[in-house]
CSV table of C-alpha atoms in Angstrom, one decimal:
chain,number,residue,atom,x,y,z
B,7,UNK,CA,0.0,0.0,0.0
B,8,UNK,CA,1.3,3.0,-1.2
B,9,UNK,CA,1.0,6.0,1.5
B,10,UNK,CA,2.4,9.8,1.7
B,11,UNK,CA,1.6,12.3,4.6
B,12,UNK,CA,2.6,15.6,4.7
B,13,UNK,CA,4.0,17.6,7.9
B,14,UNK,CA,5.3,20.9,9.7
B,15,UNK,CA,4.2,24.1,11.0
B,16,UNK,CA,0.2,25.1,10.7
B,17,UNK,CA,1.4,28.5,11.5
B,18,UNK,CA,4.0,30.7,10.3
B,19,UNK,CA,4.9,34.4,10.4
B,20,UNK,CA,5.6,36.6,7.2
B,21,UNK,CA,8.8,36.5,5.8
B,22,UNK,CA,9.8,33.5,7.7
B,23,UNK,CA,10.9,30.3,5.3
B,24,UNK,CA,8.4,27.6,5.8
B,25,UNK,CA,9.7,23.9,5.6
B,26,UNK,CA,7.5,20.6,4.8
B,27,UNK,CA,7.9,16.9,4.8
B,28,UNK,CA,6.6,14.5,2.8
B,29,UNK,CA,7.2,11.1,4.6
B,30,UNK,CA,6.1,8.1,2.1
B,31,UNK,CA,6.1,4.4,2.2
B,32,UNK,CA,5.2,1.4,-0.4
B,33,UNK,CA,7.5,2.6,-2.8
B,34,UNK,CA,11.4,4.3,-3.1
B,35,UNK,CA,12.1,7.2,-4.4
B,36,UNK,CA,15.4,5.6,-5.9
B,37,UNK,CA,13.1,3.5,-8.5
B,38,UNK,CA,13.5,5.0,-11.9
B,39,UNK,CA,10.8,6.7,-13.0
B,40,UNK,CA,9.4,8.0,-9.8
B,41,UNK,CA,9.2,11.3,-8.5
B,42,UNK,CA,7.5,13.0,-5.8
B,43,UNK,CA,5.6,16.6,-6.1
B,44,UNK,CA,4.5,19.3,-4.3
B,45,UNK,CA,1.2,21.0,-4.5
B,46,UNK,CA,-1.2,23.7,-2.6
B,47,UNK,CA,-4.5,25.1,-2.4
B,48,UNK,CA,-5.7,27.8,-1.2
B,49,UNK,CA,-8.8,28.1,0.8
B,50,UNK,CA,-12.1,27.7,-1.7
B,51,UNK,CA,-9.5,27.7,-4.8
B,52,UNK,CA,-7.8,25.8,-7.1
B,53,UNK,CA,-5.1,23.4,-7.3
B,54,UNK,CA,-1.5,24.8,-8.0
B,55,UNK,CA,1.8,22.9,-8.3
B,56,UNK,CA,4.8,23.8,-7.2
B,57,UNK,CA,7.4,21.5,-7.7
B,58,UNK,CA,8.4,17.8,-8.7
B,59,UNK,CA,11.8,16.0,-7.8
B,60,UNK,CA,12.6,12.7,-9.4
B,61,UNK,CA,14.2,9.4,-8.5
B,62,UNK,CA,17.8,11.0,-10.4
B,63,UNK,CA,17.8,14.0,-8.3
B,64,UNK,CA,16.2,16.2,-11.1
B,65,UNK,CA,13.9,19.1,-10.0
B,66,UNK,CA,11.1,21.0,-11.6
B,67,UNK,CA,10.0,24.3,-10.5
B,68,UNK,CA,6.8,26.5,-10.5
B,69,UNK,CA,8.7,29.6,-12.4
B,70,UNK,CA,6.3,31.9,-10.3
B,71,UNK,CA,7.8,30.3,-7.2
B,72,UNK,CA,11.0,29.4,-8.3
B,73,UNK,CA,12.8,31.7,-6.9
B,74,UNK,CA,11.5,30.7,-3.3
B,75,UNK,CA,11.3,26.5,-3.6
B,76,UNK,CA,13.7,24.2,-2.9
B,77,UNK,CA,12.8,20.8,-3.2
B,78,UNK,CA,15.0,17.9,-1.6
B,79,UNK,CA,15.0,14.4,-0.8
B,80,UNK,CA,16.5,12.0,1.7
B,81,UNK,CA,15.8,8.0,0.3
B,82,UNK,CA,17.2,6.3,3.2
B,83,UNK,CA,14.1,8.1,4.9
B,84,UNK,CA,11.7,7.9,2.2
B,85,UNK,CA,11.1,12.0,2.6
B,86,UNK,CA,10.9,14.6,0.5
B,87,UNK,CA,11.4,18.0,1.9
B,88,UNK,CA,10.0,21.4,0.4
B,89,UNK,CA,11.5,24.9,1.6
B,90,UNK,CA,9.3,28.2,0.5
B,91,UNK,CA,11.1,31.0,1.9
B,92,UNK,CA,10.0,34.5,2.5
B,93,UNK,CA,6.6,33.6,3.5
B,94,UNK,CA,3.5,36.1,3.0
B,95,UNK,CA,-0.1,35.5,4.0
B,96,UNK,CA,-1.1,35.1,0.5
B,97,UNK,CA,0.6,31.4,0.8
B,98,UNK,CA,-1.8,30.3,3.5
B,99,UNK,CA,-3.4,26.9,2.0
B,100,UNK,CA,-3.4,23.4,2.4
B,101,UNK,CA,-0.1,21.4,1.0
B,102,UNK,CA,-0.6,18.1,-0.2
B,103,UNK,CA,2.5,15.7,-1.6
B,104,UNK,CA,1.5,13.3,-4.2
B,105,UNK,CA,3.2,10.4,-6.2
B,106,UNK,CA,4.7,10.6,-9.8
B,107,UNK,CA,6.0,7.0,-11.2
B,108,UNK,CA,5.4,4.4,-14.0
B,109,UNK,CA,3.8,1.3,-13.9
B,110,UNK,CA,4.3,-0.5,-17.0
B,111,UNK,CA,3.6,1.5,-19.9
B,112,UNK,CA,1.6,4.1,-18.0
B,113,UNK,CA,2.7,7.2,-16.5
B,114,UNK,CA,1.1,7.8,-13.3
B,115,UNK,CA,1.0,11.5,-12.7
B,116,UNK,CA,0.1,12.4,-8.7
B,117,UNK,CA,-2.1,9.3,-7.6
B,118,UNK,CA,-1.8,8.9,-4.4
B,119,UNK,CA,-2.0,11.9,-2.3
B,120,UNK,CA,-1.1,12.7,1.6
B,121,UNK,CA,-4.2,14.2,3.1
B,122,UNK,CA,-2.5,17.5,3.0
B,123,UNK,CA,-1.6,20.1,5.6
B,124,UNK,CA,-2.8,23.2,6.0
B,125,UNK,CA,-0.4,26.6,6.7
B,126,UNK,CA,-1.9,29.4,7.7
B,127,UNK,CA,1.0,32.5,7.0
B,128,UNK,CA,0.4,35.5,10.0
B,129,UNK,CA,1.5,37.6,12.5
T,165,UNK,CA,2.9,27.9,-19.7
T,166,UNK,CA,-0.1,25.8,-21.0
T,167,UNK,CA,-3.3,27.5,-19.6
T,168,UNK,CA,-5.9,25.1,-18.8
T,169,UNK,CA,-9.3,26.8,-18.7
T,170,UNK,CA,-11.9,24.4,-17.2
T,171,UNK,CA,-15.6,24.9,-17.7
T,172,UNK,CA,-18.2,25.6,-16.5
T,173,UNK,CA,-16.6,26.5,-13.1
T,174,UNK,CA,-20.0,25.6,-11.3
T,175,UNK,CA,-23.2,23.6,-12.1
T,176,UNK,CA,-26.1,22.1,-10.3
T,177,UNK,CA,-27.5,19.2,-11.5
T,178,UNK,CA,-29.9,15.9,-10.0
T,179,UNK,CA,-29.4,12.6,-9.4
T,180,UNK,CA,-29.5,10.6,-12.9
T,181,UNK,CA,-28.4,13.7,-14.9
T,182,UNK,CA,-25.5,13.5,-17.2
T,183,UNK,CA,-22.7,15.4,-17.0
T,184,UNK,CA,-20.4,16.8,-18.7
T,185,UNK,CA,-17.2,18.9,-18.3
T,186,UNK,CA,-15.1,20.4,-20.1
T,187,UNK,CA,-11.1,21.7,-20.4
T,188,UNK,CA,-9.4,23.2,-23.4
T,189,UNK,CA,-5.6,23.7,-23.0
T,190,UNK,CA,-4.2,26.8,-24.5
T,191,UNK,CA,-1.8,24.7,-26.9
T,192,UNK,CA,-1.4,21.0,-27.9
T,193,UNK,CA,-1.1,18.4,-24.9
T,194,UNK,CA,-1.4,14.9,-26.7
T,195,UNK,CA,-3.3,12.9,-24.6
T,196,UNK,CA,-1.6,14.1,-21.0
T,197,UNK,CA,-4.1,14.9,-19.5
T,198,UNK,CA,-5.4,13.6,-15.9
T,199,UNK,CA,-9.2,14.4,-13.7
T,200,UNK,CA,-9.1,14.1,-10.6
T,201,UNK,CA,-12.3,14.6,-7.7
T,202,UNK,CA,-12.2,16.4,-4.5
T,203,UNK,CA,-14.7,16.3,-1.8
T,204,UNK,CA,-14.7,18.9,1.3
T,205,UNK,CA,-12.0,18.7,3.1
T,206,UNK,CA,-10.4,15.8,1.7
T,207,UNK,CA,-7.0,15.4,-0.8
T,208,UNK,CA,-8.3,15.3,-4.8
T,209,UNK,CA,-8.5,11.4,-5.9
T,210,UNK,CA,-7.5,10.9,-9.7
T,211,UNK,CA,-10.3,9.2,-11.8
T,212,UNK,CA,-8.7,9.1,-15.1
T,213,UNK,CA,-5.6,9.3,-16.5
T,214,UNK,CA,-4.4,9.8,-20.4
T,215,UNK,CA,-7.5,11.4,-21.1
T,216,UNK,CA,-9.8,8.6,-21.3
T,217,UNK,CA,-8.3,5.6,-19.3
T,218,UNK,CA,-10.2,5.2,-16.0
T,219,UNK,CA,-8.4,4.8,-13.1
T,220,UNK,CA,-8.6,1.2,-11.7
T,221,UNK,CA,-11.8,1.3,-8.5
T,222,UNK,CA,-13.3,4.3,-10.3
T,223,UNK,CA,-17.1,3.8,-11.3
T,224,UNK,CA,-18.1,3.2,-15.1
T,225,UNK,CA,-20.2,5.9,-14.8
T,226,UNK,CA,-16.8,8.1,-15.4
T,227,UNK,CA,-15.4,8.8,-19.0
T,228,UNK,CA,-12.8,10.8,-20.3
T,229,UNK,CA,-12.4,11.6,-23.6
T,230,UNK,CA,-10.8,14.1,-26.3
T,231,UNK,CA,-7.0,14.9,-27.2
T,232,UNK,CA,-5.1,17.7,-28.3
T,233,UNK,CA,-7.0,20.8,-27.3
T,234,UNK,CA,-10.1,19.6,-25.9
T,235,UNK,CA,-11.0,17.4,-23.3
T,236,UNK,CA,-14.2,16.0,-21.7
T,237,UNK,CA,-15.1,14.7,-18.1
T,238,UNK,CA,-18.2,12.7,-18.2
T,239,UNK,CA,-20.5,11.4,-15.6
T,240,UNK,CA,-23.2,9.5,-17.6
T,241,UNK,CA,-25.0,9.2,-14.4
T,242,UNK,CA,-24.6,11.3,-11.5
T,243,UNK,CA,-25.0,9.6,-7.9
T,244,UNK,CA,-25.1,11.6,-4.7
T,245,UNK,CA,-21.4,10.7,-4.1
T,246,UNK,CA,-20.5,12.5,-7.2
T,247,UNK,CA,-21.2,15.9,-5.8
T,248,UNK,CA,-17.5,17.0,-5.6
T,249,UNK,CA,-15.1,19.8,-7.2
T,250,UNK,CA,-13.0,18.1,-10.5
T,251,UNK,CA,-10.1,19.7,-11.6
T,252,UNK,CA,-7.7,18.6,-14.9
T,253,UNK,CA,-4.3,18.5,-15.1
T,254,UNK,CA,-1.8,18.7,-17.7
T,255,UNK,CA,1.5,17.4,-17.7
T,256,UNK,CA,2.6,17.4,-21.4
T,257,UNK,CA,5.1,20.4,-20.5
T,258,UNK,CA,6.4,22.2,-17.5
T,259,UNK,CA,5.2,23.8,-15.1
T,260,UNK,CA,1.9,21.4,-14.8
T,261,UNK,CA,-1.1,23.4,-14.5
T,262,UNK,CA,-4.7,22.3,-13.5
T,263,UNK,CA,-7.6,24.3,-14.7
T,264,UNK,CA,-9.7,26.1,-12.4
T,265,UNK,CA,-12.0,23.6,-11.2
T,266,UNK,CA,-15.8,22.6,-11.1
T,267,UNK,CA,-17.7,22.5,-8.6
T,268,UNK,CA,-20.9,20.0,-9.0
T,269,UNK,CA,-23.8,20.7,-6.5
T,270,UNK,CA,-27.1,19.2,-5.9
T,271,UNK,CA,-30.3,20.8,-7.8
């Protein structure tokens, strides 16, 4: 079974960097092919994704957050870490972490998901 | 970036009705595209993926179809467990986008 949960802070000041973990099991993030991404949702609005590291170490970016992200991973611990720094209120959503990888000839973009975790960005 | 404009962004419809949503990507995605469901407060859940492959456990009464430009979401049925927010996803180029979202509500 094939699970990812997502955790840090639920509250953080402006300007301060915000870190989150995505700790995973049922699969390794050292299996070509897979990757694990970022992505947050305001409250009442829409899905947005922010980034996407891979099994080789590559990492893809939001380029309206670029500047900001840094995505890592640790396999030995089966996390992925995401950094946004310079927090501002207008960040405050929920953060979810779901799965990239292939399974045969299929791509299998972001099924499953953590349950998400919501930061809430004020003084 | 690929826009993904996703519509209509609300409807209300009854149990039984067929429906039907729609998202047009602002240039040529192939087939890469992905639906996915979200109830209140929970994380979205993928029901198909490649446009028109259903997701394995997802109910019959979910299609997918189109490629290119335009792409369709269908419940042929709805049942009171439908009534959700579905969003698209690209992932033909970076950055992924998902459209806007729809929200289905009971009539």
């Amino acid at each position: 079974q094939i699970t990812l949960k997502e955790s840090g802070p639920t509250l953080v000041k402006p300007t301060q960097t915000l870190t989150l973990t995505c700790t995973f099991s049922g699969f390794s993030l050292s299996t070509s092919g897979v990757g694990v991404g970022w992505i947050r949702q305001p409250p009442g609005k829409a899905l947005e994704w922010l980034a996407l590291i891979y099994w080789n170490d590559d990492k893809r970016y939001s380029p309206s957050l670029k500047s900001r992200l840094t995505i890592t991973k640790d396999t030995s611990k089966n996390q992925v870490v995401l950094t946004m720094t310079n927090m501002d209120p207008v960040d405050t959503a929920t953060y979810y972490c779901a799965l990239r990888a292939i399974f045969g000839a299929v791509t299998n973009w972001f099924d499953p998901w953590g349950q998400g975790t919501l930061v809430t960005v004020s003084s | 970036d690929i826009q993904m404009t996703q519509s209509p962004s609300a409807m209300s419809a009854s149990v039984g009705d067929r429906v039907t949503i729609t998202c047009r990507a602002s240039q040529g995605i192939n087939n890469y595209l992905a639906w996915f469901q979200q109830k209140p407060g929970k994380a979205p859940e993928r029901l198909i993926y490649a446009a028109s492959s259903l997701q394995s456990g997802v109910p019959s009464r979910f299609s997918g179809s189109g490629s290119g430009t335009e792409f369709t979401l269908t419940i042929s049925s709805l049942q009171p467990e439908d009534f959700a927010t579905y969003y698209c996803l690209q992932h033909n180029s970076y950055p992924l986008t998902f459209g806007g979202g729809t929200k289905v509500e009971i009539k």
